[in-house]
Structure formats: structure tokens, C-alpha cells
PDB file of C-alpha atoms in Angstrom:
ATOM      1  CA  MET A 625     -15.334  -4.212   4.680  1.00  0.00           C
ATOM      2  CA  GLU A 626     -12.389  -5.651   2.765  1.00  0.00           C
ATOM      3  CA  GLU A 627     -10.138  -8.072   4.576  1.00  0.00           C
ATOM      4  CA  SER A 628      -7.155  -5.728   4.067  1.00  0.00           C
ATOM      5  CA  THR A 629      -8.997  -2.866   5.740  1.00  0.00           C
ATOM      6  CA  LYS A 630      -8.496  -2.848   9.488  1.00  0.00           C
ATOM      7  CA  PHE A 631     -10.721  -0.783  11.694  1.00  0.00           C
ATOM      8  CA  ARG A 632      -8.433   0.864  14.243  1.00  0.00           C
ATOM      9  CA  GLY A 633      -9.513   1.829  17.715  1.00  0.00           C
ATOM     10  CA  LEU A 634      -9.825   5.465  18.727  1.00  0.00           C
ATOM     11  CA  TYR A 635      -8.108   6.669  21.890  1.00  0.00           C
ATOM     12  CA  TRP A 636      -8.491  10.082  23.455  1.00  0.00           C
ATOM     13  CA  VAL A 637      -5.400  11.520  25.127  1.00  0.00           C
ATOM     14  CA  GLY A 638      -5.873  13.925  28.027  1.00  0.00           C
ATOM     15  CA  SER A 639      -8.957  16.121  27.779  1.00  0.00           C
ATOM     16  CA  SER A 640      -9.276  15.803  23.988  1.00  0.00           C
ATOM     17  CA  LYS A 641     -12.698  14.119  24.008  1.00  0.00           C
ATOM     18  CA  LYS A 642     -14.165  16.578  26.508  1.00  0.00           C
ATOM     19  CA  ASP A 643     -12.672  19.428  24.483  1.00  0.00           C
ATOM     20  CA  LEU A 644     -14.200  18.095  21.256  1.00  0.00           C
ATOM     21  CA  LEU A 645     -17.651  17.768  22.778  1.00  0.00           C
ATOM     22  CA  ALA A 646     -17.521  21.410  23.937  1.00  0.00           C
ATOM     23  CA  LEU A 647     -17.220  22.677  20.333  1.00  0.00           C
ATOM     24  CA  PRO A 648     -20.089  23.714  18.041  1.00  0.00           C
ATOM     25  CA  GLU A 649     -22.043  20.724  16.687  1.00  0.00           C
ATOM     26  CA  ASN A 650     -21.050  21.367  13.057  1.00  0.00           C
ATOM     27  CA  VAL A 651     -17.352  21.330  14.003  1.00  0.00           C
ATOM     28  CA  VAL A 652     -17.840  18.136  16.029  1.00  0.00           C
ATOM     29  CA  ASP A 653     -19.432  16.522  12.954  1.00  0.00           C
ATOM     30  CA  VAL A 654     -16.484  17.420  10.692  1.00  0.00           C
ATOM     31  CA  PHE A 655     -13.884  16.253  13.211  1.00  0.00           C
ATOM     32  CA  GLY A 656     -15.838  13.080  14.009  1.00  0.00           C
ATOM     33  CA  TYR A 657     -16.070  12.131  10.333  1.00  0.00           C
ATOM     34  CA  ALA A 658     -12.354  12.832   9.830  1.00  0.00           C
ATOM     35  CA  LEU A 659     -11.502  10.558  12.763  1.00  0.00           C
ATOM     36  CA  TYR A 660     -13.773   7.826  11.424  1.00  0.00           C
ATOM     37  CA  LEU A 661     -12.002   7.995   8.054  1.00  0.00           C
ATOM     38  CA  ALA A 662      -8.650   7.697   9.847  1.00  0.00           C
ATOM     39  CA  GLN A 663      -9.942   4.602  11.649  1.00  0.00           C
ATOM     40  CA  ILE A 664     -10.679   2.883   8.332  1.00  0.00           C
ATOM     41  CA  GLY A 665      -7.350   3.911   6.809  1.00  0.00           C
ATOM     42  CA  ARG A 666      -8.534   6.869   4.745  1.00  0.00           C
ATOM     43  CA  LYS A 667      -7.810  10.578   5.010  1.00  0.00           C
ATOM     44  CA  HIS A 668     -10.282  13.465   5.172  1.00  0.00           C
ATOM     45  CA  ASP A 669      -9.847  16.128   2.465  1.00  0.00           C
ATOM     46  CA  GLN A 670      -9.038  18.706   5.151  1.00  0.00           C
ATOM     47  CA  ALA A 671      -6.438  16.552   6.971  1.00  0.00           C
ATOM     48  CA  ARG A 672      -2.893  17.912   6.641  1.00  0.00           C
ATOM     49  CA  PRO A 673       0.425  16.902   8.204  1.00  0.00           C
ATOM     50  CA  MET A 674       1.084  19.064  11.237  1.00  0.00           C
ATOM     51  CA  LYS A 675       4.199  21.186  10.824  1.00  0.00           C
ATOM     52  CA  GLY A 676       7.035  20.482  13.220  1.00  0.00           C
ATOM     53  CA  PHE A 677       6.362  16.781  13.726  1.00  0.00           C
ATOM     54  CA  GLY A 678       8.628  15.397  11.020  1.00  0.00           C
ATOM     55  CA  SER A 679       6.220  13.267   9.046  1.00  0.00           C
ATOM     56  CA  ALA A 680       2.657  12.754   7.976  1.00  0.00           C
ATOM     57  CA  GLY A 681       2.078  10.656  11.107  1.00  0.00           C
ATOM     58  CA  VAL A 682       0.634  13.624  13.019  1.00  0.00           C
ATOM     59  CA  LEU A 683      -2.304  15.224  11.221  1.00  0.00           C
ATOM     60  CA  GLU A 684      -4.530  18.187  11.879  1.00  0.00           C
ATOM     61  CA  ILE A 685      -7.973  19.137  10.707  1.00  0.00           C
ATOM     62  CA  VAL A 686      -8.785  22.839  10.626  1.00  0.00           C
ATOM     63  CA  GLU A 687     -12.404  23.953  10.537  1.00  0.00           C
ATOM     64  CA  ASP A 688     -13.700  27.527  10.467  1.00  0.00           C
ATOM     65  CA  TRP A 689     -17.132  28.142  11.936  1.00  0.00           C
ATOM     66  CA  GLU A 690     -18.879  31.472  12.542  1.00  0.00           C
ATOM     67  CA  GLY A 691     -15.657  33.498  12.634  1.00  0.00           C
ATOM     68  CA  SER A 692     -13.676  31.094  14.817  1.00  0.00           C
ATOM     69  CA  THR A 693     -11.099  28.484  13.846  1.00  0.00           C
ATOM     70  CA  TYR A 694     -10.966  25.062  15.461  1.00  0.00           C
ATOM     71  CA  ARG A 695      -8.326  22.359  15.209  1.00  0.00           C
ATOM     72  CA  ALA A 696      -8.160  18.652  15.941  1.00  0.00           C
ATOM     73  CA  VAL A 697      -4.753  16.963  16.027  1.00  0.00           C
ATOM     74  CA  TYR A 698      -4.350  13.201  15.894  1.00  0.00           C
ATOM     75  CA  THR A 699      -1.742  10.601  15.044  1.00  0.00           C
ATOM     76  CA  VAL A 700      -1.945   7.655  12.685  1.00  0.00           C
ATOM     77  CA  ARG A 701       1.617   6.472  13.500  1.00  0.00           C
ATOM     78  CA  PHE A 702       0.518   3.362  15.353  1.00  0.00           C
ATOM     79  CA  GLU A 703      -0.809   0.195  13.765  1.00  0.00           C
ATOM     80  CA  ARG A 704      -3.677  -0.600  16.098  1.00  0.00           C
ATOM     81  CA  ALA A 705      -5.134   2.765  16.995  1.00  0.00           C
ATOM     82  CA  ILE A 706      -5.713   6.409  16.178  1.00  0.00           C
ATOM     83  CA  TYR A 707      -4.807   8.712  19.067  1.00  0.00           C
ATOM     84  CA  VAL A 708      -6.543  12.077  19.363  1.00  0.00           C
ATOM     85  CA  LEU A 709      -3.910  14.370  20.840  1.00  0.00           C
ATOM     86  CA  HIS A 710      -5.561  17.784  21.101  1.00  0.00           C
ATOM     87  CA  VAL A 711      -8.779  19.547  20.117  1.00  0.00           C
ATOM     88  CA  PHE A 712      -8.921  23.302  20.536  1.00  0.00           C
ATOM     89  CA  GLN A 713     -10.085  26.687  19.343  1.00  0.00           C
ATOM     90  CA  LYS A 714      -7.255  28.601  17.718  1.00  0.00           C
ATOM     91  CA  LYS A 715      -6.316  31.573  19.877  1.00  0.00           C
ATOM     92  CA  ALA A 716      -3.392  33.159  17.972  1.00  0.00           C
ATOM     93  CA  LYS A 717      -4.260  36.728  17.089  1.00  0.00           C
ATOM     94  CA  ARG A 718      -2.313  36.867  13.828  1.00  0.00           C
ATOM     95  CA  GLY A 719      -1.609  34.410  11.054  1.00  0.00           C
ATOM     96  CA  ILE A 720      -2.111  30.672  11.087  1.00  0.00           C
ATOM     97  CA  ALA A 721       0.537  29.857  13.678  1.00  0.00           C
ATOM     98  CA  THR A 722      -0.302  27.444  16.468  1.00  0.00           C
ATOM     99  CA  LEU A 723       0.588  28.753  19.922  1.00  0.00           C
ATOM    100  CA  LYS A 724       3.695  27.290  21.551  1.00  0.00           C
ATOM    101  CA  SER A 725       1.613  26.135  24.518  1.00  0.00           C
ATOM    102  CA  ASP A 726      -0.601  24.091  22.170  1.00  0.00           C
ATOM    103  CA  LEU A 727       2.443  22.633  20.372  1.00  0.00           C
ATOM    104  CA  ASP A 728       4.030  21.704  23.712  1.00  0.00           C
ATOM    105  CA  LEU A 729       0.814  19.993  24.810  1.00  0.00           C
ATOM    106  CA  ILE A 730       0.627  18.068  21.515  1.00  0.00           C
ATOM    107  CA  ARG A 731       4.259  16.919  21.914  1.00  0.00           C
ATOM    108  CA  HIS A 732       3.584  15.789  25.485  1.00  0.00           C
ATOM    109  CA  ARG A 733       0.428  13.919  24.507  1.00  0.00           C
ATOM    110  CA  LEU A 734       2.231  12.285  21.562  1.00  0.00           C
ATOM    111  CA  LYS A 735       4.694  10.806  24.088  1.00  0.00           C
ATOM    112  CA  VAL A 736       1.739   9.562  26.154  1.00  0.00           C
ATOM    113  CA  ALA A 737       0.243   8.000  23.000  1.00  0.00           C
ATOM    114  CA  GLU A 738       3.573   6.333  22.132  1.00  0.00           C
ATOM    115  CA  GLN A 739       3.662   4.702  25.564  1.00  0.00           C
ATOM    116  CA  ALA A 740       0.024   3.604  25.305  1.00  0.00           C
ATOM    117  CA  ALA A 741       0.664   2.151  21.827  1.00  0.00           C
ATOM    118  CA  LYS A 742       3.625   0.138  23.140  1.00  0.00           C
ATOM    119  CA  GLU A 743       1.421  -1.316  25.855  1.00  0.00           C
ATOM    120  CA  LEU A 744      -1.352  -2.079  23.348  1.00  0.00           C
ATOM    121  CA  GLU A 745       1.085  -3.858  21.023  1.00  0.00           C
ATOM    122  CA  SER A 746       2.510  -6.093  23.759  1.00  0.00           C
TER     123      SER A 746
END
């Protein structure tokens, strides 16, 4: 690995790890690879900035599998670590919108990650 490439730690906020492991194996593989790429400073082809979070610092991966849609949301805002904020099966009946309850949970967990990052940096 190049000297300029830093491998960042991976931190799971709330139930995100348990939620990931409950998904179909193929979805877990896609999300796991995307998170690994984030740890080495790269971005998965399917990673997109999450709308409503102001910058590319909060990303989501969307994966469709056997008629269901799954999402993993993580942040790359912090220098030392990647924080996995939320992993879930999309439940909205119409369109691509993320439910308000999921967005609220992501916002809450982002605040938790910000606090954890401050502690890690000090």
C-alpha cells in the first residue's frame, strides 16, 4: 500500500452491523466491498452522496436483490474512520424516497459519529 494511502478504521453506529448481517449474502458482499473501498480512500461505483446531507461526506449504496431494495449509509467526513450509520431494506411503497424515520435515524447517528470522531481525534 502506498504511503499516502491510509487505511481507516470502520465503526458501526447503533444496530448497523447487526442489520447488515441480517441481509441476503449477495447484498452483504456488495456493501462489504463498498465499505472496504471507503476504508482505503476509494469509492464504489454504486456509492452516491445522500440527498439532504449537504455534501458528499454522507454516502449511500443502493442494491436491488430479488425484488427488494437495500441501502447502506456511511460517512467519510472524518479523517481516521468510516462510520456506518444505517443499513436497511427500503420500505417506501412508491418512488425512490427514503422514509422520514430512516432519515431521522441517519441524522441522529451522524451526530453520534461526530462525537465519536472527536474523541478518536483527541
